[in-house]
GROMACS .gro file of C-alpha atoms in nm:
model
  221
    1UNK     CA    1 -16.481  10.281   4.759
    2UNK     CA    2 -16.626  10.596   4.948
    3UNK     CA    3 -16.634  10.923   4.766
    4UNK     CA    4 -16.290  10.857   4.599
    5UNK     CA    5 -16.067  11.178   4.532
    6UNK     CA    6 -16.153  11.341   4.863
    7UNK     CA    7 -15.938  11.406   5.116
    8UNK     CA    8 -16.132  11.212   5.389
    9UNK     CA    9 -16.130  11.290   5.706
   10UNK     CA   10 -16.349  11.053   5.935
   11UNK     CA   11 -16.645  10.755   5.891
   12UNK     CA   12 -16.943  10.774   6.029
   13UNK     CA   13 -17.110  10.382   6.110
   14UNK     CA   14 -17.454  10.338   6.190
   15UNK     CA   15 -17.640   9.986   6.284
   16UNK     CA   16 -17.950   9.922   6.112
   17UNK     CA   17 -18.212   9.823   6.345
   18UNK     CA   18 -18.269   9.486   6.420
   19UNK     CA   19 -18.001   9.339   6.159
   20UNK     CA   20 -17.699   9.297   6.334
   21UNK     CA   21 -17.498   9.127   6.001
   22UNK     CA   22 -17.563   9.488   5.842
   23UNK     CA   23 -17.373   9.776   5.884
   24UNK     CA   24 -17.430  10.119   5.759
   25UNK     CA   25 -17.090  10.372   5.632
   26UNK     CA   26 -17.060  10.687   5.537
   27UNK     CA   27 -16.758  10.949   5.607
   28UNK     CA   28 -16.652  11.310   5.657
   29UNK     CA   29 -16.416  11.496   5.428
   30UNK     CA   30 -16.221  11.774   5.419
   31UNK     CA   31 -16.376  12.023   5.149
   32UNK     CA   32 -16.105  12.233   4.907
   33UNK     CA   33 -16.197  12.554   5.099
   34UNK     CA   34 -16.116  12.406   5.428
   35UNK     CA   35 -15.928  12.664   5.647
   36UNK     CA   36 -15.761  12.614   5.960
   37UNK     CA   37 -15.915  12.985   6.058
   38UNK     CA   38 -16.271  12.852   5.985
   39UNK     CA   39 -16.259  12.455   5.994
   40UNK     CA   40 -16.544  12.230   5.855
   41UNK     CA   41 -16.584  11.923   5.741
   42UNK     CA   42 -16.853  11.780   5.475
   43UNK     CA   43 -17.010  11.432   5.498
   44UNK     CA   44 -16.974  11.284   5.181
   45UNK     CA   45 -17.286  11.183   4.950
   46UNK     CA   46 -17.167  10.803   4.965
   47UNK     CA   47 -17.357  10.614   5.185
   48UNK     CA   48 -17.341  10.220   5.192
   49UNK     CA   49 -17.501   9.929   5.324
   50UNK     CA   50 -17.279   9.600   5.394
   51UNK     CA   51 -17.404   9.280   5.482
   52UNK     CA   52 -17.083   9.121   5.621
   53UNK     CA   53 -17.042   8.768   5.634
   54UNK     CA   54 -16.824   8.496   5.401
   55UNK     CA   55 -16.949   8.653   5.143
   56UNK     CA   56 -17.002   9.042   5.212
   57UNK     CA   57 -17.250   9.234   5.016
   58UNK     CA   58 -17.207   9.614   4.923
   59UNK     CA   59 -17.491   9.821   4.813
   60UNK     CA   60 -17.554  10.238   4.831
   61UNK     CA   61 -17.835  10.302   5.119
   62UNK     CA   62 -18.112  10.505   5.086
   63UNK     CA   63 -18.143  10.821   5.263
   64UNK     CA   64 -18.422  10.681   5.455
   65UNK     CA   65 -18.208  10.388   5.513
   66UNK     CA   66 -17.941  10.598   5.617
   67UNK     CA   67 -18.144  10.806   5.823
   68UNK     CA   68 -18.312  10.543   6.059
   69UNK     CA   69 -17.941  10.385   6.088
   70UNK     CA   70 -17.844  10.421   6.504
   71UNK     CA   71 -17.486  10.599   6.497
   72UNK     CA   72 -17.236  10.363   6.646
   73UNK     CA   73 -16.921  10.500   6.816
   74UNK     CA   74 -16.553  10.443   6.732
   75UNK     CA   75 -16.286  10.308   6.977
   76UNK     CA   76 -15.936  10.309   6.919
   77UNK     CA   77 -15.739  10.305   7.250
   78UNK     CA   78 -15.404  10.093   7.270
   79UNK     CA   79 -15.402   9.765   7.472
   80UNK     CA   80 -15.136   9.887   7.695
   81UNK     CA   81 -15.228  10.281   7.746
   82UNK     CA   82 -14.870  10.330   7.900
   83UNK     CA   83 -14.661  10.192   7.571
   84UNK     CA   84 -14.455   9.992   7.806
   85UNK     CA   85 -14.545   9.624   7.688
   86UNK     CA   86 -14.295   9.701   7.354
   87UNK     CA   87 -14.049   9.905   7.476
   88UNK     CA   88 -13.765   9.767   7.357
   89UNK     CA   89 -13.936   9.650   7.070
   90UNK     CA   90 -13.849   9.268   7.092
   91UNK     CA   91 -13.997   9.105   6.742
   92UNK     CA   92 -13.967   8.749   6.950
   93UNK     CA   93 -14.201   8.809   7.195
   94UNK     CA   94 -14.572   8.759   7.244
   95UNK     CA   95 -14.808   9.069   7.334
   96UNK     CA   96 -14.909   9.041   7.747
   97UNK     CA   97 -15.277   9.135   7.866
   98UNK     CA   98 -15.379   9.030   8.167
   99UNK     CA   99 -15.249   8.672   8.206
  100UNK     CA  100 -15.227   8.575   7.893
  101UNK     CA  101 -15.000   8.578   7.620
  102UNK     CA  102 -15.132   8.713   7.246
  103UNK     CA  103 -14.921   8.572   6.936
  104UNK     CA  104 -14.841   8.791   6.606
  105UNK     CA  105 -14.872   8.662   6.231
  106UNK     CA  106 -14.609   8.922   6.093
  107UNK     CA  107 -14.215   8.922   6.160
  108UNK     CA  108 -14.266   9.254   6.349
  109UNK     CA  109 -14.394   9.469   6.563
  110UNK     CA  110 -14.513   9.826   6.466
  111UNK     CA  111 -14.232  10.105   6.548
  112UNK     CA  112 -14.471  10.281   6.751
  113UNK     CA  113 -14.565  10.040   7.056
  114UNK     CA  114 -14.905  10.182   7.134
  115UNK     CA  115 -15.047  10.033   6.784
  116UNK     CA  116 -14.927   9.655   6.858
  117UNK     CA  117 -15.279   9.588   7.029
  118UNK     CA  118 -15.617   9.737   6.978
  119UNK     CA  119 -15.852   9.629   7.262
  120UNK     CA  120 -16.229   9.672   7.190
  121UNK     CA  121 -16.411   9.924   7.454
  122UNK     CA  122 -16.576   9.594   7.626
  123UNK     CA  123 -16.228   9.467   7.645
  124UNK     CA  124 -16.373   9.161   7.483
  125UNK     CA  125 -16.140   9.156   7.178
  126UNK     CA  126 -15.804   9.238   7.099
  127UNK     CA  127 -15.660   9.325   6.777
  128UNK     CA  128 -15.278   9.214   6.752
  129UNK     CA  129 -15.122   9.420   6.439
  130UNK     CA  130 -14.793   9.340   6.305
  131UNK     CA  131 -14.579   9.388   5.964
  132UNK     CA  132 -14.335   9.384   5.752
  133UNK     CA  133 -14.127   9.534   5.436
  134UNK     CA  134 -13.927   9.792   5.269
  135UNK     CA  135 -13.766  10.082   5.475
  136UNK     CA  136 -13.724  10.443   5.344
  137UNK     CA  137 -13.492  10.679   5.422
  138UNK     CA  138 -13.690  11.025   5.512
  139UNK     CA  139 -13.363  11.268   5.626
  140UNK     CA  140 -13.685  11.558   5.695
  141UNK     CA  141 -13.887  11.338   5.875
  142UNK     CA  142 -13.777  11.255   6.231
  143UNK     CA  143 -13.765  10.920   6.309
  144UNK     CA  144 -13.607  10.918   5.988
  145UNK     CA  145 -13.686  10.556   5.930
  146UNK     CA  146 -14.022  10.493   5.762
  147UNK     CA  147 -14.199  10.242   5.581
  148UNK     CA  148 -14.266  10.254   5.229
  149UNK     CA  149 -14.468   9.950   5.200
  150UNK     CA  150 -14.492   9.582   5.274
  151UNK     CA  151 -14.755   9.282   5.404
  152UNK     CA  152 -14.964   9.358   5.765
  153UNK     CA  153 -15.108   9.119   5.917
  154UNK     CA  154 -15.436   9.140   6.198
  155UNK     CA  155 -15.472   8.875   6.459
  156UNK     CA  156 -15.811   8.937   6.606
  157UNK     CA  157 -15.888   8.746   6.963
  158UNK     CA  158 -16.161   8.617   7.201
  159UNK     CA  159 -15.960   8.783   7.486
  160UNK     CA  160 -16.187   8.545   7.782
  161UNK     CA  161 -16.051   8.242   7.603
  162UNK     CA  162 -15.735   8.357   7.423
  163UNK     CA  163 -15.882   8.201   7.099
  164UNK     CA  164 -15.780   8.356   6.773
  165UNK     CA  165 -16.105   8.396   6.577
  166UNK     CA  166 -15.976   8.619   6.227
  167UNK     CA  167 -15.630   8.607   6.070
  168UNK     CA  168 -15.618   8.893   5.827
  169UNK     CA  169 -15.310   8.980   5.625
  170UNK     CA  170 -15.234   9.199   5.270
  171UNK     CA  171 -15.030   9.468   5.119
  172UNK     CA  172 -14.992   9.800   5.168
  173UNK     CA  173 -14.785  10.030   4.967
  174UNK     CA  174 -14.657  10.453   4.966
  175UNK     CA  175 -14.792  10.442   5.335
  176UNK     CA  176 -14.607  10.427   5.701
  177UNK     CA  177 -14.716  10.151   5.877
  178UNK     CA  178 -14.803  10.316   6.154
  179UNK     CA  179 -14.989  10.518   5.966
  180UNK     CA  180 -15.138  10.205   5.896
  181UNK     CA  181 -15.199  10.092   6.269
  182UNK     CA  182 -15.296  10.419   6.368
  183UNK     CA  183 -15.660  10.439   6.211
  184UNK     CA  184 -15.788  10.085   6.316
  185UNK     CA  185 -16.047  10.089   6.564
  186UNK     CA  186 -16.304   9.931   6.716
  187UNK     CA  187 -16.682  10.013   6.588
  188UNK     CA  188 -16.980   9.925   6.838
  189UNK     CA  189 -16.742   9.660   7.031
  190UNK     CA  190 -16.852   9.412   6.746
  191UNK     CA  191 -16.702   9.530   6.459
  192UNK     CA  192 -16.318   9.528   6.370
  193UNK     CA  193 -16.210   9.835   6.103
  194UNK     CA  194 -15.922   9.816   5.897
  195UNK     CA  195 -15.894  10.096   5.683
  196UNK     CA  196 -15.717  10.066   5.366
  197UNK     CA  197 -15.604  10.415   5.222
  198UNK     CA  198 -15.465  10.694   5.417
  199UNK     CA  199 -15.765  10.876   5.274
  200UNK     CA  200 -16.048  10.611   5.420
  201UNK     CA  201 -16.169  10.517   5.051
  202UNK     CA  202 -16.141  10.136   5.074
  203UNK     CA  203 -16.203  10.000   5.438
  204UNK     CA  204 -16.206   9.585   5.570
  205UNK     CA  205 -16.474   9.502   5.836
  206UNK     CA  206 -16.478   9.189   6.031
  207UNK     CA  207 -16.799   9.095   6.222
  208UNK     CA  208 -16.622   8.943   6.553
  209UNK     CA  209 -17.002   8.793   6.641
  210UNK     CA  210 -17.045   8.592   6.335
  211UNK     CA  211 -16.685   8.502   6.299
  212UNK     CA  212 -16.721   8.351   6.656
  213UNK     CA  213 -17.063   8.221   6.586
  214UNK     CA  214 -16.897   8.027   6.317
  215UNK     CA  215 -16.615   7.865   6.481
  216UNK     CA  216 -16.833   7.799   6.788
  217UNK     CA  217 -17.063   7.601   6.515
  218UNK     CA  218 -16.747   7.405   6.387
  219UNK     CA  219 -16.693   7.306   6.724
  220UNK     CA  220 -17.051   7.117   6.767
  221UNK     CA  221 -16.966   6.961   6.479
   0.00000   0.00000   0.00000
């Protein structure tokens, strides 16, 4: 959990020199007096260290840790920029990039086309996001049909070979879907980031490296 009760606004990732299976976090916030006339955020006195892996680790970092961390940016472009791959939103069908053809976990796709794939900045990975669950009627909300909550599911790929290397799935609850969707990105072309509150206080990293590493290990085996 990152600074919980604050309306968060942003993270902020930093690699730690020369340890690639660590991962530094921190995020912004939006403070009570924020303003629209005189904007600002605060970065929040929560600062972690993660050591991702089968068995993830979690610890606060040091300022000096913190501080020698290299800032690592955020991408979170759609797979198909011009939200014509979903158009008709067909549950049935596989997700198209380039040649190949990218399979879903979940019964369906996300309303909003443009957050079915998430394609790293290297276009070396491709998140495939899908869902399902409960509908809400919002009559002052247009489209009026919303999600109140449900199972997602991420299906994160070697795009090159059109392996699957992570299957992620779990609940989410008082939250669109989209919403959902919507603030995934890609984190220094490695890293996959799920977050798991509207207000970024619980996030899921997978390590796309190791979790390739590993299967490629299986394989010698």
């Amino acid at each position: 959990m990152l600074a919980p009760g604050l309306d968060s606004d942003t993270y902020d990732f930093r690699a730690v020199p020369d340890r690639p299976s660590q991962i530094l976090i921190g995020l912004h916030y939006l403070p009570d007096e924020f303003t629209t006339i005189r904007p600002h955020r605060a970065e929040s006195p929560d600062h972690y260290l993660v050591t991702v892996g089968v068995r993830p680790v979690v610890r606060r970092a040091s300022k000096e840790e913190w501080s020698k961390g290299t800032p690592l940016a955020g991408f979170a472009e759609p797979a198909d920029p011009e939200h014509k791959v979903l158009l008709h939103f067909d549950d049935n069908r596989p997700f198209p990039l380039g040649e190949k053809l990218f399979a879903k976990s979940g019964p369906r796709w996300p309303r909003d086309g443009a957050n079915a794939g998430r394609l790293s900045a290297n276009r070396e990975y491709l998140a495939i996001q899908s869902w399902d669950g409960n509908e809400m009627d919002c009559p002052y909300i247009q489209p009026c049909r919303s999600s109140g909550g449900g199972h997602y599911w991420e299906d994160l790929y070697d795009v090159k070979s059109g392996r699957r290397l992570v299957a992620v799935t779990g609940q989410f609850w008082a939250m669109l879907h989209d919403t959902l969707f919507t603030i995934t990105q890609w984190v220094g072309n490695r890293y996959f980031v799920q977050p798991l509150h509207q207000n970024l206080q619980a996030v899921l990293i997978c390590d796309m490296e190791a979790a390739k590493a590993e299967l490629e290990n299986k394989d010698r085996k």
